[in-house]
Amino acid sequence: MTVTVDARIRRNLIAAAREAAAHAYCPYSNYPVGAALLTREGQIITGCNVENVSFGLTLCAERTALVKAVSDGVREFAALAVVGGDQTPAAPCGACRQVLAEFCAPDMPVFYARLTGGRSVATTVGALLPQAFIKT
Ligand code: THU
């Protein structure tokens, strides 16, 4: 089954991710990333990357958005948009893919685009992390 997201909702979600990227704290990489999660109830929860001088503690935008949502009691998601990158759109990193797989269905749409504009790439959580680690 493929979940479809209305083109207007997709644009709104990407716009929300771009607004979130404006809050990125990225003095070390100078690489702002924004994420916007659409909840099943139609709410948008955003996140940005938050870096740290010790580097390894850096939080990616996608995980910031997910942790904000989950800590507010929201675990049902319909789509995710991510924006980052100048020339090449930033796809979610491997760690974020595993965390997405924890909370999102494999067929959940993920859109990613460059920071400043242009077309977005459409994929799914399952396509980003096939054969994800699960415990049964
Ligand atoms: N980053 C994200 O926010 N999301 C990703 O999926 C990939 C990387 C951030 C981490 C770091 O602050 C910056 O991008 C450069 O790697």
Short mmCIF file of N, CA, C and O and ligand atoms in Angstrom, two decimals:
data_model
loop_
_atom_site.label_atom_id
_atom_site.label_comp_id
_atom_site.label_asym_id
_atom_site.label_seq_id
_atom_site.Cartn_x
_atom_site.Cartn_y
_atom_site.Cartn_z
N MET A 1 0.85 -1.20 0.00
CA MET A 1 0.00 0.00 0.00
C MET A 1 0.89 1.26 0.00
O MET A 1 1.85 1.33 0.73
N THR A 2 0.53 2.21 -0.84
CA THR A 2 1.29 3.47 -0.85
C THR A 2 0.40 4.58 -0.30
O THR A 2 -0.71 4.76 -0.77
N VAL A 3 0.91 5.28 0.69
CA VAL A 3 0.16 6.39 1.26
C VAL A 3 0.39 7.62 0.39
O VAL A 3 1.52 7.93 0.06
N THR A 4 -0.68 8.28 0.01
CA THR A 4 -0.50 9.49 -0.79
C THR A 4 -0.75 10.72 0.08
O THR A 4 -1.57 10.70 0.99
N VAL A 5 0.00 11.76 -0.21
CA VAL A 5 -0.15 13.02 0.52
C VAL A 5 -0.48 14.09 -0.50
O VAL A 5 0.19 14.23 -1.52
N ASP A 6 -1.55 14.79 -0.22
CA ASP A 6 -2.01 15.89 -1.05
C ASP A 6 -0.86 16.87 -1.35
O ASP A 6 -0.06 17.17 -0.47
N ALA A 7 -0.78 17.36 -2.59
CA ALA A 7 0.33 18.24 -2.99
C ALA A 7 0.39 19.51 -2.13
O ALA A 7 1.48 19.99 -1.81
N ARG A 8 -0.77 20.02 -1.74
CA ARG A 8 -0.79 21.24 -0.92
C ARG A 8 -0.22 20.94 0.48
O ARG A 8 0.57 21.71 1.03
N ILE A 9 -0.58 19.78 1.02
CA ILE A 9 -0.06 19.39 2.35
C ILE A 9 1.45 19.20 2.26
O ILE A 9 2.20 19.62 3.14
N ARG A 10 1.89 18.57 1.17
CA ARG A 10 3.34 18.36 0.98
C ARG A 10 4.07 19.70 0.94
O ARG A 10 5.10 19.87 1.60
N ARG A 11 3.53 20.67 0.22
CA ARG A 11 4.16 22.00 0.16
C ARG A 11 4.18 22.67 1.53
O ARG A 11 5.17 23.27 1.93
N ASN A 12 3.05 22.57 2.25
CA ASN A 12 2.98 23.18 3.59
C ASN A 12 3.99 22.55 4.54
O ASN A 12 4.62 23.24 5.35
N LEU A 13 4.15 21.25 4.41
CA LEU A 13 5.07 20.53 5.30
C LEU A 13 6.52 20.95 5.01
O LEU A 13 7.31 21.18 5.93
N ILE A 14 6.83 21.08 3.74
CA ILE A 14 8.18 21.52 3.37
C ILE A 14 8.41 22.96 3.81
O ILE A 14 9.49 23.31 4.32
N ALA A 15 7.39 23.79 3.67
CA ALA A 15 7.51 25.19 4.12
C ALA A 15 7.75 25.24 5.63
O ALA A 15 8.56 26.03 6.12
N ALA A 16 7.06 24.36 6.37
CA ALA A 16 7.23 24.32 7.83
C ALA A 16 8.65 23.87 8.18
O ALA A 16 9.27 24.38 9.13
N ALA A 17 9.18 22.92 7.41
CA ALA A 17 10.56 22.45 7.65
C ALA A 17 11.54 23.60 7.38
O ALA A 17 12.52 23.76 8.11
N ARG A 18 11.27 24.39 6.36
CA ARG A 18 12.16 25.53 6.06
C ARG A 18 12.11 26.56 7.19
O ARG A 18 13.14 27.11 7.57
N GLU A 19 10.94 26.80 7.75
CA GLU A 19 10.85 27.73 8.88
C GLU A 19 11.63 27.18 10.07
O GLU A 19 12.32 27.92 10.77
N ALA A 20 11.53 25.89 10.29
CA ALA A 20 12.25 25.27 11.42
C ALA A 20 13.76 25.38 11.22
O ALA A 20 14.50 25.57 12.20
N ALA A 21 14.20 25.24 9.99
CA ALA A 21 15.64 25.32 9.72
C ALA A 21 16.21 26.68 10.11
O ALA A 21 17.41 26.79 10.42
N ALA A 22 15.37 27.69 10.13
CA ALA A 22 15.82 29.03 10.53
C ALA A 22 16.25 29.04 12.00
O ALA A 22 16.98 29.94 12.42
N HIS A 23 15.79 28.06 12.78
CA HIS A 23 16.15 27.99 14.20
C HIS A 23 17.35 27.07 14.44
O HIS A 23 17.73 26.84 15.59
N ALA A 24 17.89 26.49 13.39
CA ALA A 24 19.00 25.54 13.56
C ALA A 24 20.15 26.18 14.34
O ALA A 24 20.50 27.34 14.11
N TYR A 25 20.70 25.38 15.24
CA TYR A 25 21.90 25.81 15.97
C TYR A 25 23.05 24.97 15.39
O TYR A 25 23.21 23.79 15.75
N CYS A 26 23.77 25.56 14.46
CA CYS A 26 24.78 24.77 13.73
C CYS A 26 26.06 25.58 13.50
O CYS A 26 26.52 25.72 12.36
N PRO A 27 26.65 26.09 14.61
CA PRO A 27 27.85 26.92 14.45
C PRO A 27 29.06 26.13 13.98
O PRO A 27 30.03 26.71 13.49
N TYR A 28 29.03 24.79 14.12
CA TYR A 28 30.21 23.97 13.77
C TYR A 28 30.16 23.52 12.31
O TYR A 28 31.18 23.51 11.63
N SER A 29 28.99 23.15 11.86
CA SER A 29 28.88 22.68 10.46
C SER A 29 28.40 23.79 9.53
O SER A 29 28.59 23.69 8.32
N ASN A 30 27.72 24.78 10.09
CA ASN A 30 27.07 25.79 9.26
C ASN A 30 26.16 25.13 8.22
O ASN A 30 26.12 25.56 7.06
N TYR A 31 25.47 24.09 8.65
CA TYR A 31 24.62 23.31 7.76
C TYR A 31 23.24 23.17 8.43
O TYR A 31 22.98 22.20 9.16
N PRO A 32 22.38 24.15 8.23
CA PRO A 32 21.06 24.09 8.88
C PRO A 32 20.16 23.03 8.25
O PRO A 32 20.16 22.84 7.04
N VAL A 33 19.43 22.34 9.11
CA VAL A 33 18.45 21.35 8.66
C VAL A 33 17.14 21.60 9.40
O VAL A 33 17.15 21.95 10.59
N GLY A 34 16.05 21.47 8.69
CA GLY A 34 14.73 21.59 9.31
C GLY A 34 13.90 20.36 9.00
O GLY A 34 14.05 19.75 7.93
N ALA A 35 13.05 19.99 9.93
CA ALA A 35 12.17 18.84 9.73
C ALA A 35 10.77 19.21 10.17
O ALA A 35 10.58 20.03 11.09
N ALA A 36 9.78 18.65 9.51
CA ALA A 36 8.38 18.87 9.91
C ALA A 36 7.64 17.54 9.80
O ALA A 36 7.62 16.91 8.75
N LEU A 37 7.07 17.14 10.92
CA LEU A 37 6.30 15.91 10.99
C LEU A 37 4.83 16.25 10.95
O LEU A 37 4.37 17.12 11.70
N LEU A 38 4.10 15.56 10.09
CA LEU A 38 2.65 15.70 10.07
C LEU A 38 2.07 14.59 10.93
O LEU A 38 2.35 13.41 10.69
N THR A 39 1.28 14.97 11.92
CA THR A 39 0.68 13.94 12.77
C THR A 39 -0.60 13.43 12.10
O THR A 39 -1.16 14.07 11.21
N ARG A 40 -1.06 12.28 12.55
CA ARG A 40 -2.29 11.71 11.98
C ARG A 40 -3.48 12.63 12.24
O ARG A 40 -4.47 12.56 11.54
N GLU A 41 -3.36 13.49 13.25
CA GLU A 41 -4.46 14.43 13.54
C GLU A 41 -4.33 15.72 12.76
O GLU A 41 -5.11 16.65 12.95
N GLY A 42 -3.30 15.83 11.94
CA GLY A 42 -3.16 17.01 11.08
C GLY A 42 -2.31 18.12 11.65
O GLY A 42 -2.17 19.18 11.04
N GLN A 43 -1.71 17.86 12.81
CA GLN A 43 -0.83 18.86 13.43
C GLN A 43 0.57 18.75 12.80
O GLN A 43 0.96 17.68 12.34
N ILE A 44 1.28 19.86 12.78
CA ILE A 44 2.67 19.83 12.29
C ILE A 44 3.61 20.09 13.45
O ILE A 44 3.45 21.09 14.18
N ILE A 45 4.57 19.20 13.64
CA ILE A 45 5.57 19.34 14.71
C ILE A 45 6.94 19.44 14.05
O ILE A 45 7.31 18.57 13.26
N THR A 46 7.65 20.49 14.37
CA THR A 46 8.90 20.77 13.66
C THR A 46 10.12 20.51 14.54
O THR A 46 10.02 20.41 15.76
N GLY A 47 11.27 20.46 13.89
CA GLY A 47 12.54 20.33 14.61
C GLY A 47 13.67 20.87 13.76
O GLY A 47 13.53 21.00 12.53
N CYS A 48 14.77 21.20 14.42
CA CYS A 48 15.96 21.65 13.69
C CYS A 48 17.16 20.92 14.30
O CYS A 48 17.04 20.30 15.36
N ASN A 49 18.30 20.98 13.61
CA ASN A 49 19.50 20.39 14.20
C ASN A 49 20.04 21.30 15.30
O ASN A 49 20.00 22.53 15.19
N VAL A 50 20.50 20.66 16.36
CA VAL A 50 21.05 21.37 17.52
C VAL A 50 22.42 20.77 17.79
O VAL A 50 22.52 19.64 18.28
N GLU A 51 23.45 21.50 17.42
CA GLU A 51 24.81 20.96 17.52
C GLU A 51 25.40 21.21 18.91
O GLU A 51 24.84 21.95 19.73
N ASN A 52 26.53 20.56 19.14
CA ASN A 52 27.22 20.70 20.41
C ASN A 52 28.71 20.70 20.14
O ASN A 52 29.19 20.02 19.22
N VAL A 53 29.43 21.43 20.98
CA VAL A 53 30.88 21.53 20.83
C VAL A 53 31.55 20.16 20.89
O VAL A 53 32.61 19.96 20.30
N SER A 54 30.91 19.20 21.54
CA SER A 54 31.50 17.85 21.59
C SER A 54 31.06 17.00 20.39
O SER A 54 31.30 15.79 20.36
N PHE A 55 30.44 17.63 19.42
CA PHE A 55 30.07 17.03 18.12
C PHE A 55 29.14 15.82 18.23
O PHE A 55 28.09 15.78 17.62
N GLY A 56 29.57 14.81 18.98
CA GLY A 56 28.79 13.57 19.06
C GLY A 56 27.43 13.76 19.68
O GLY A 56 26.54 12.91 19.52
N LEU A 57 27.24 14.83 20.42
CA LEU A 57 25.95 15.08 21.06
C LEU A 57 24.98 15.81 20.15
O LEU A 57 23.85 16.09 20.55
N THR A 58 25.41 16.11 18.96
CA THR A 58 24.55 16.84 18.02
C THR A 58 23.24 16.09 17.78
O THR A 58 23.23 14.88 17.60
N LEU A 59 22.15 16.85 17.79
CA LEU A 59 20.83 16.28 17.50
C LEU A 59 20.43 16.67 16.08
O LEU A 59 20.49 17.85 15.72
N CYS A 60 20.03 15.71 15.31
CA CYS A 60 19.54 15.99 13.96
C CYS A 60 18.12 16.58 14.03
O CYS A 60 17.38 16.34 14.99
N ALA A 61 17.76 17.28 12.98
CA ALA A 61 16.44 17.91 12.92
C ALA A 61 15.30 16.89 13.02
O ALA A 61 14.31 17.12 13.72
N GLU A 62 15.46 15.77 12.33
CA GLU A 62 14.39 14.76 12.32
C GLU A 62 14.16 14.20 13.72
O GLU A 62 13.02 14.02 14.16
N ARG A 63 15.27 13.89 14.41
CA ARG A 63 15.11 13.32 15.75
C ARG A 63 14.61 14.37 16.73
O ARG A 63 13.86 14.06 17.65
N THR A 64 14.99 15.63 16.53
CA THR A 64 14.43 16.69 17.38
C THR A 64 12.91 16.72 17.24
O THR A 64 12.18 16.77 18.24
N ALA A 65 12.43 16.68 16.00
CA ALA A 65 10.98 16.74 15.77
C ALA A 65 10.28 15.51 16.38
O ALA A 65 9.24 15.63 17.05
N LEU A 66 10.89 14.33 16.17
CA LEU A 66 10.28 13.11 16.70
C LEU A 66 10.22 13.12 18.23
O LEU A 66 9.21 12.76 18.82
N VAL A 67 11.31 13.55 18.84
CA VAL A 67 11.36 13.55 20.31
C VAL A 67 10.40 14.60 20.88
O VAL A 67 9.73 14.36 21.89
N LYS A 68 10.30 15.73 20.21
CA LYS A 68 9.30 16.73 20.64
C LYS A 68 7.90 16.13 20.61
O LYS A 68 7.12 16.28 21.53
N ALA A 69 7.60 15.44 19.51
CA ALA A 69 6.25 14.87 19.35
C ALA A 69 5.99 13.79 20.40
O ALA A 69 4.98 13.84 21.11
N VAL A 70 6.92 12.85 20.51
CA VAL A 70 6.70 11.72 21.42
C VAL A 70 6.60 12.21 22.86
O VAL A 70 5.76 11.75 23.63
N SER A 71 7.40 13.20 23.20
CA SER A 71 7.36 13.69 24.59
C SER A 71 6.10 14.51 24.86
O SER A 71 5.76 14.77 26.01
N ASP A 72 5.39 14.88 23.80
CA ASP A 72 4.08 15.52 23.97
C ASP A 72 2.95 14.50 23.84
O ASP A 72 1.78 14.87 23.75
N GLY A 73 3.31 13.24 23.78
CA GLY A 73 2.28 12.19 23.74
C GLY A 73 1.79 11.86 22.35
O GLY A 73 0.78 11.17 22.19
N VAL A 74 2.47 12.34 21.32
CA VAL A 74 2.04 12.09 19.94
C VAL A 74 2.94 11.03 19.32
O VAL A 74 4.16 11.21 19.27
N ARG A 75 2.33 9.95 18.83
CA ARG A 75 3.13 8.88 18.23
C ARG A 75 2.58 8.40 16.89
O ARG A 75 3.05 7.40 16.35
N GLU A 76 1.56 9.08 16.42
CA GLU A 76 0.93 8.65 15.17
C GLU A 76 1.27 9.67 14.10
O GLU A 76 0.81 10.82 14.16
N PHE A 77 2.06 9.25 13.12
CA PHE A 77 2.54 10.20 12.12
C PHE A 77 2.09 9.82 10.71
O PHE A 77 1.95 8.64 10.39
N ALA A 78 1.90 10.87 9.89
CA ALA A 78 1.40 10.64 8.52
C ALA A 78 2.45 10.96 7.46
O ALA A 78 2.38 10.41 6.36
N ALA A 79 3.38 11.86 7.77
CA ALA A 79 4.40 12.23 6.77
C ALA A 79 5.49 13.04 7.45
O ALA A 79 5.30 13.58 8.54
N LEU A 80 6.64 13.10 6.76
CA LEU A 80 7.78 13.88 7.26
C LEU A 80 8.38 14.66 6.10
O LEU A 80 8.51 14.11 4.99
N ALA A 81 8.75 15.91 6.37
CA ALA A 81 9.52 16.68 5.39
C ALA A 81 10.83 17.09 6.03
O ALA A 81 10.88 17.42 7.22
N VAL A 82 11.90 17.05 5.24
CA VAL A 82 13.23 17.44 5.71
C VAL A 82 13.82 18.39 4.68
O VAL A 82 13.72 18.13 3.47
N VAL A 83 14.40 19.47 5.14
CA VAL A 83 15.12 20.36 4.21
C VAL A 83 16.52 20.61 4.72
O VAL A 83 16.75 20.78 5.92
N GLY A 84 17.47 20.60 3.81
CA GLY A 84 18.86 20.87 4.16
C GLY A 84 19.70 20.72 2.91
O GLY A 84 19.30 20.03 1.96
N GLY A 85 20.83 21.36 2.90
CA GLY A 85 21.73 21.22 1.76
C GLY A 85 21.56 22.34 0.76
O GLY A 85 20.46 22.84 0.54
N ASP A 86 22.69 22.67 0.18
CA ASP A 86 22.76 23.77 -0.78
C ASP A 86 22.48 23.28 -2.20
O ASP A 86 21.59 23.75 -2.89
N GLN A 87 23.31 22.30 -2.59
CA GLN A 87 23.23 21.75 -3.94
C GLN A 87 22.43 20.46 -3.98
O GLN A 87 21.67 20.22 -4.91
N THR A 88 22.64 19.65 -2.94
CA THR A 88 22.02 18.32 -2.89
C THR A 88 21.06 18.28 -1.72
O THR A 88 21.43 18.65 -0.61
N PRO A 89 19.82 17.84 -1.92
CA PRO A 89 18.88 17.77 -0.80
C PRO A 89 19.35 16.78 0.26
O PRO A 89 19.87 15.71 -0.08
N ALA A 90 19.18 17.14 1.52
CA ALA A 90 19.64 16.30 2.63
C ALA A 90 18.60 15.22 2.92
O ALA A 90 17.51 15.50 3.42
N ALA A 91 18.96 13.99 2.62
CA ALA A 91 18.12 12.86 3.01
C ALA A 91 18.43 12.53 4.47
O ALA A 91 19.54 12.80 4.95
N PRO A 92 17.47 11.96 5.21
CA PRO A 92 17.73 11.63 6.61
C PRO A 92 18.94 10.71 6.77
O PRO A 92 19.14 9.77 5.98
N CYS A 93 19.74 10.97 7.80
CA CYS A 93 20.93 10.15 8.05
C CYS A 93 20.52 8.77 8.58
O CYS A 93 19.36 8.52 8.93
N GLY A 94 21.49 7.88 8.66
CA GLY A 94 21.20 6.51 9.08
C GLY A 94 20.59 6.41 10.46
O GLY A 94 19.65 5.64 10.69
N ALA A 95 21.11 7.20 11.40
CA ALA A 95 20.58 7.15 12.78
C ALA A 95 19.12 7.60 12.78
O ALA A 95 18.26 6.98 13.43
N CYS A 96 18.82 8.66 12.05
CA CYS A 96 17.43 9.15 11.99
C CYS A 96 16.52 8.12 11.34
O CYS A 96 15.36 7.97 11.73
N ARG A 97 17.03 7.40 10.36
CA ARG A 97 16.21 6.38 9.70
C ARG A 97 15.79 5.30 10.70
O ARG A 97 14.65 4.84 10.69
N GLN A 98 16.73 4.90 11.56
CA GLN A 98 16.39 3.88 12.55
C GLN A 98 15.35 4.41 13.54
O GLN A 98 14.44 3.70 13.95
N VAL A 99 15.48 5.67 13.93
CA VAL A 99 14.51 6.25 14.88
C VAL A 99 13.16 6.44 14.20
O VAL A 99 12.10 6.21 14.81
N LEU A 100 13.17 6.82 12.92
CA LEU A 100 11.91 6.91 12.18
C LEU A 100 11.22 5.55 12.14
O LEU A 100 10.00 5.45 12.31
N ALA A 101 12.03 4.49 11.92
CA ALA A 101 11.46 3.14 11.82
C ALA A 101 10.81 2.71 13.14
O ALA A 101 9.91 1.86 13.16
N GLU A 102 11.25 3.30 14.23
CA GLU A 102 10.69 2.97 15.55
C GLU A 102 9.23 3.45 15.67
O GLU A 102 8.41 2.80 16.29
N PHE A 103 8.96 4.61 15.07
CA PHE A 103 7.66 5.24 15.31
C PHE A 103 6.77 5.35 14.07
O PHE A 103 5.59 5.64 14.20
N CYS A 104 7.34 5.15 12.90
CA CYS A 104 6.58 5.41 11.68
C CYS A 104 6.43 4.14 10.86
O CYS A 104 7.35 3.33 10.79
N ALA A 105 5.29 4.01 10.22
CA ALA A 105 5.03 2.84 9.36
C ALA A 105 5.97 2.87 8.16
O ALA A 105 6.34 3.96 7.68
N PRO A 106 6.34 1.69 7.65
CA PRO A 106 7.25 1.65 6.50
C PRO A 106 6.71 2.41 5.28
O PRO A 106 7.49 2.92 4.47
N ASP A 107 5.40 2.50 5.15
CA ASP A 107 4.85 3.19 3.97
C ASP A 107 4.64 4.68 4.20
O ASP A 107 4.09 5.37 3.35
N MET A 108 5.10 5.19 5.34
CA MET A 108 4.91 6.63 5.60
C MET A 108 5.76 7.47 4.64
O MET A 108 6.97 7.25 4.51
N PRO A 109 5.15 8.44 3.97
CA PRO A 109 5.91 9.26 3.03
C PRO A 109 6.94 10.16 3.73
O PRO A 109 6.68 10.71 4.81
N VAL A 110 8.08 10.29 3.10
CA VAL A 110 9.13 11.22 3.53
C VAL A 110 9.51 12.06 2.31
O VAL A 110 9.75 11.52 1.22
N PHE A 111 9.52 13.37 2.49
CA PHE A 111 9.91 14.29 1.42
C PHE A 111 11.17 15.01 1.86
O PHE A 111 11.27 15.42 3.00
N TYR A 112 12.13 15.14 0.96
CA TYR A 112 13.30 15.94 1.32
C TYR A 112 13.68 16.84 0.16
O TYR A 112 13.52 16.50 -1.00
N ALA A 113 14.20 18.02 0.55
CA ALA A 113 14.47 19.06 -0.44
C ALA A 113 15.67 19.88 0.01
O ALA A 113 16.11 19.80 1.16
N ARG A 114 16.18 20.68 -0.93
CA ARG A 114 17.26 21.58 -0.57
C ARG A 114 16.74 22.65 0.39
O ARG A 114 15.54 22.89 0.48
N LEU A 115 17.67 23.30 1.06
CA LEU A 115 17.27 24.28 2.07
C LEU A 115 16.48 25.44 1.46
O LEU A 115 15.49 25.89 2.04
N THR A 116 16.91 25.89 0.30
CA THR A 116 16.35 27.16 -0.19
C THR A 116 15.18 27.01 -1.15
O THR A 116 14.51 27.99 -1.45
N GLY A 117 14.95 25.83 -1.67
CA GLY A 117 13.83 25.69 -2.59
C GLY A 117 14.05 24.58 -3.59
O GLY A 117 14.95 23.77 -3.42
N GLY A 118 13.22 24.55 -4.60
CA GLY A 118 13.34 23.52 -5.63
C GLY A 118 12.46 22.33 -5.33
O GLY A 118 11.72 22.30 -4.34
N ARG A 119 12.57 21.36 -6.18
CA ARG A 119 11.71 20.18 -6.09
C ARG A 119 12.09 19.32 -4.89
O ARG A 119 13.26 19.25 -4.52
N SER A 120 11.10 18.65 -4.34
CA SER A 120 11.40 17.72 -3.25
C SER A 120 11.38 16.30 -3.79
O SER A 120 10.67 15.98 -4.74
N VAL A 121 12.17 15.47 -3.15
CA VAL A 121 12.23 14.04 -3.46
C VAL A 121 11.22 13.34 -2.55
O VAL A 121 11.14 13.65 -1.36
N ALA A 122 10.46 12.42 -3.11
CA ALA A 122 9.49 11.67 -2.30
C ALA A 122 9.97 10.23 -2.13
O ALA A 122 10.36 9.58 -3.10
N THR A 123 9.96 9.77 -0.90
CA THR A 123 10.30 8.38 -0.62
C THR A 123 9.45 7.91 0.56
O THR A 123 8.45 8.56 0.89
N THR A 124 9.83 6.80 1.17
CA THR A 124 9.10 6.32 2.34
C THR A 124 10.10 5.87 3.41
O THR A 124 11.29 5.64 3.12
N VAL A 125 9.59 5.72 4.61
CA VAL A 125 10.44 5.25 5.71
C VAL A 125 11.02 3.87 5.38
O VAL A 125 12.21 3.61 5.58
N GLY A 126 10.21 3.01 4.80
CA GLY A 126 10.66 1.65 4.48
C GLY A 126 11.70 1.63 3.37
O GLY A 126 12.60 0.79 3.37
N ALA A 127 11.56 2.54 2.42
CA ALA A 127 12.55 2.61 1.33
C ALA A 127 13.87 3.16 1.86
O ALA A 127 14.95 2.76 1.39
N LEU A 128 13.80 4.06 2.84
CA LEU A 128 15.02 4.64 3.41
C LEU A 128 15.76 3.62 4.28
O LEU A 128 16.99 3.65 4.38
N LEU A 129 15.01 2.74 4.94
CA LEU A 129 15.64 1.73 5.80
C LEU A 129 14.97 0.38 5.60
O LEU A 129 14.15 -0.05 6.41
N PRO A 130 15.31 -0.28 4.50
CA PRO A 130 14.73 -1.62 4.30
C PRO A 130 15.30 -2.59 5.33
O PRO A 130 16.42 -2.41 5.80
N GLN A 131 14.53 -3.57 5.66
CA GLN A 131 14.95 -4.60 6.61
C GLN A 131 15.45 -3.99 7.92
O GLN A 131 16.49 -4.37 8.46
N ALA A 132 14.69 -3.03 8.43
CA ALA A 132 15.05 -2.37 9.69
C ALA A 132 15.12 -3.38 10.82
O ALA A 132 14.40 -4.39 10.81
N PHE A 133 15.97 -3.12 11.77
CA PHE A 133 16.07 -3.97 12.96
C PHE A 133 14.78 -3.85 13.77
O PHE A 133 14.36 -2.75 14.13
N ILE A 134 14.14 -4.99 14.00
CA ILE A 134 12.98 -5.01 14.91
C ILE A 134 13.12 -6.22 15.82
O ILE A 134 13.78 -7.20 15.44
N LYS A 135 12.51 -6.16 16.99
CA LYS A 135 12.55 -7.31 17.89
C LYS A 135 11.16 -7.92 17.95
O LYS A 135 10.18 -7.20 18.17
N THR A 136 11.08 -9.21 17.76
CA THR A 136 9.78 -9.86 17.92
C THR A 136 9.92 -10.99 18.94
O THR A 136 11.03 -11.43 19.23
N1 THU B 1 21.81 16.59 10.15
C1 THU B 1 20.47 16.56 10.40
O1 THU B 1 19.93 17.43 11.09
N2 THU B 1 19.75 15.55 9.86
C2 THU B 1 20.26 14.55 9.10
O2 THU B 1 19.56 13.61 8.77
C3 THU B 1 21.65 14.63 8.64
C4 THU B 1 22.51 15.60 9.36
C5 THU B 1 22.62 17.67 10.73
C6 THU B 1 23.59 17.23 11.79
C7 THU B 1 24.62 18.34 11.75
O3 THU B 1 24.20 19.38 12.62
C8 THU B 1 24.56 18.87 10.33
O4 THU B 1 23.40 18.28 9.74
C9 THU B 1 25.76 18.54 9.50
O5 THU B 1 26.03 17.20 9.49
#
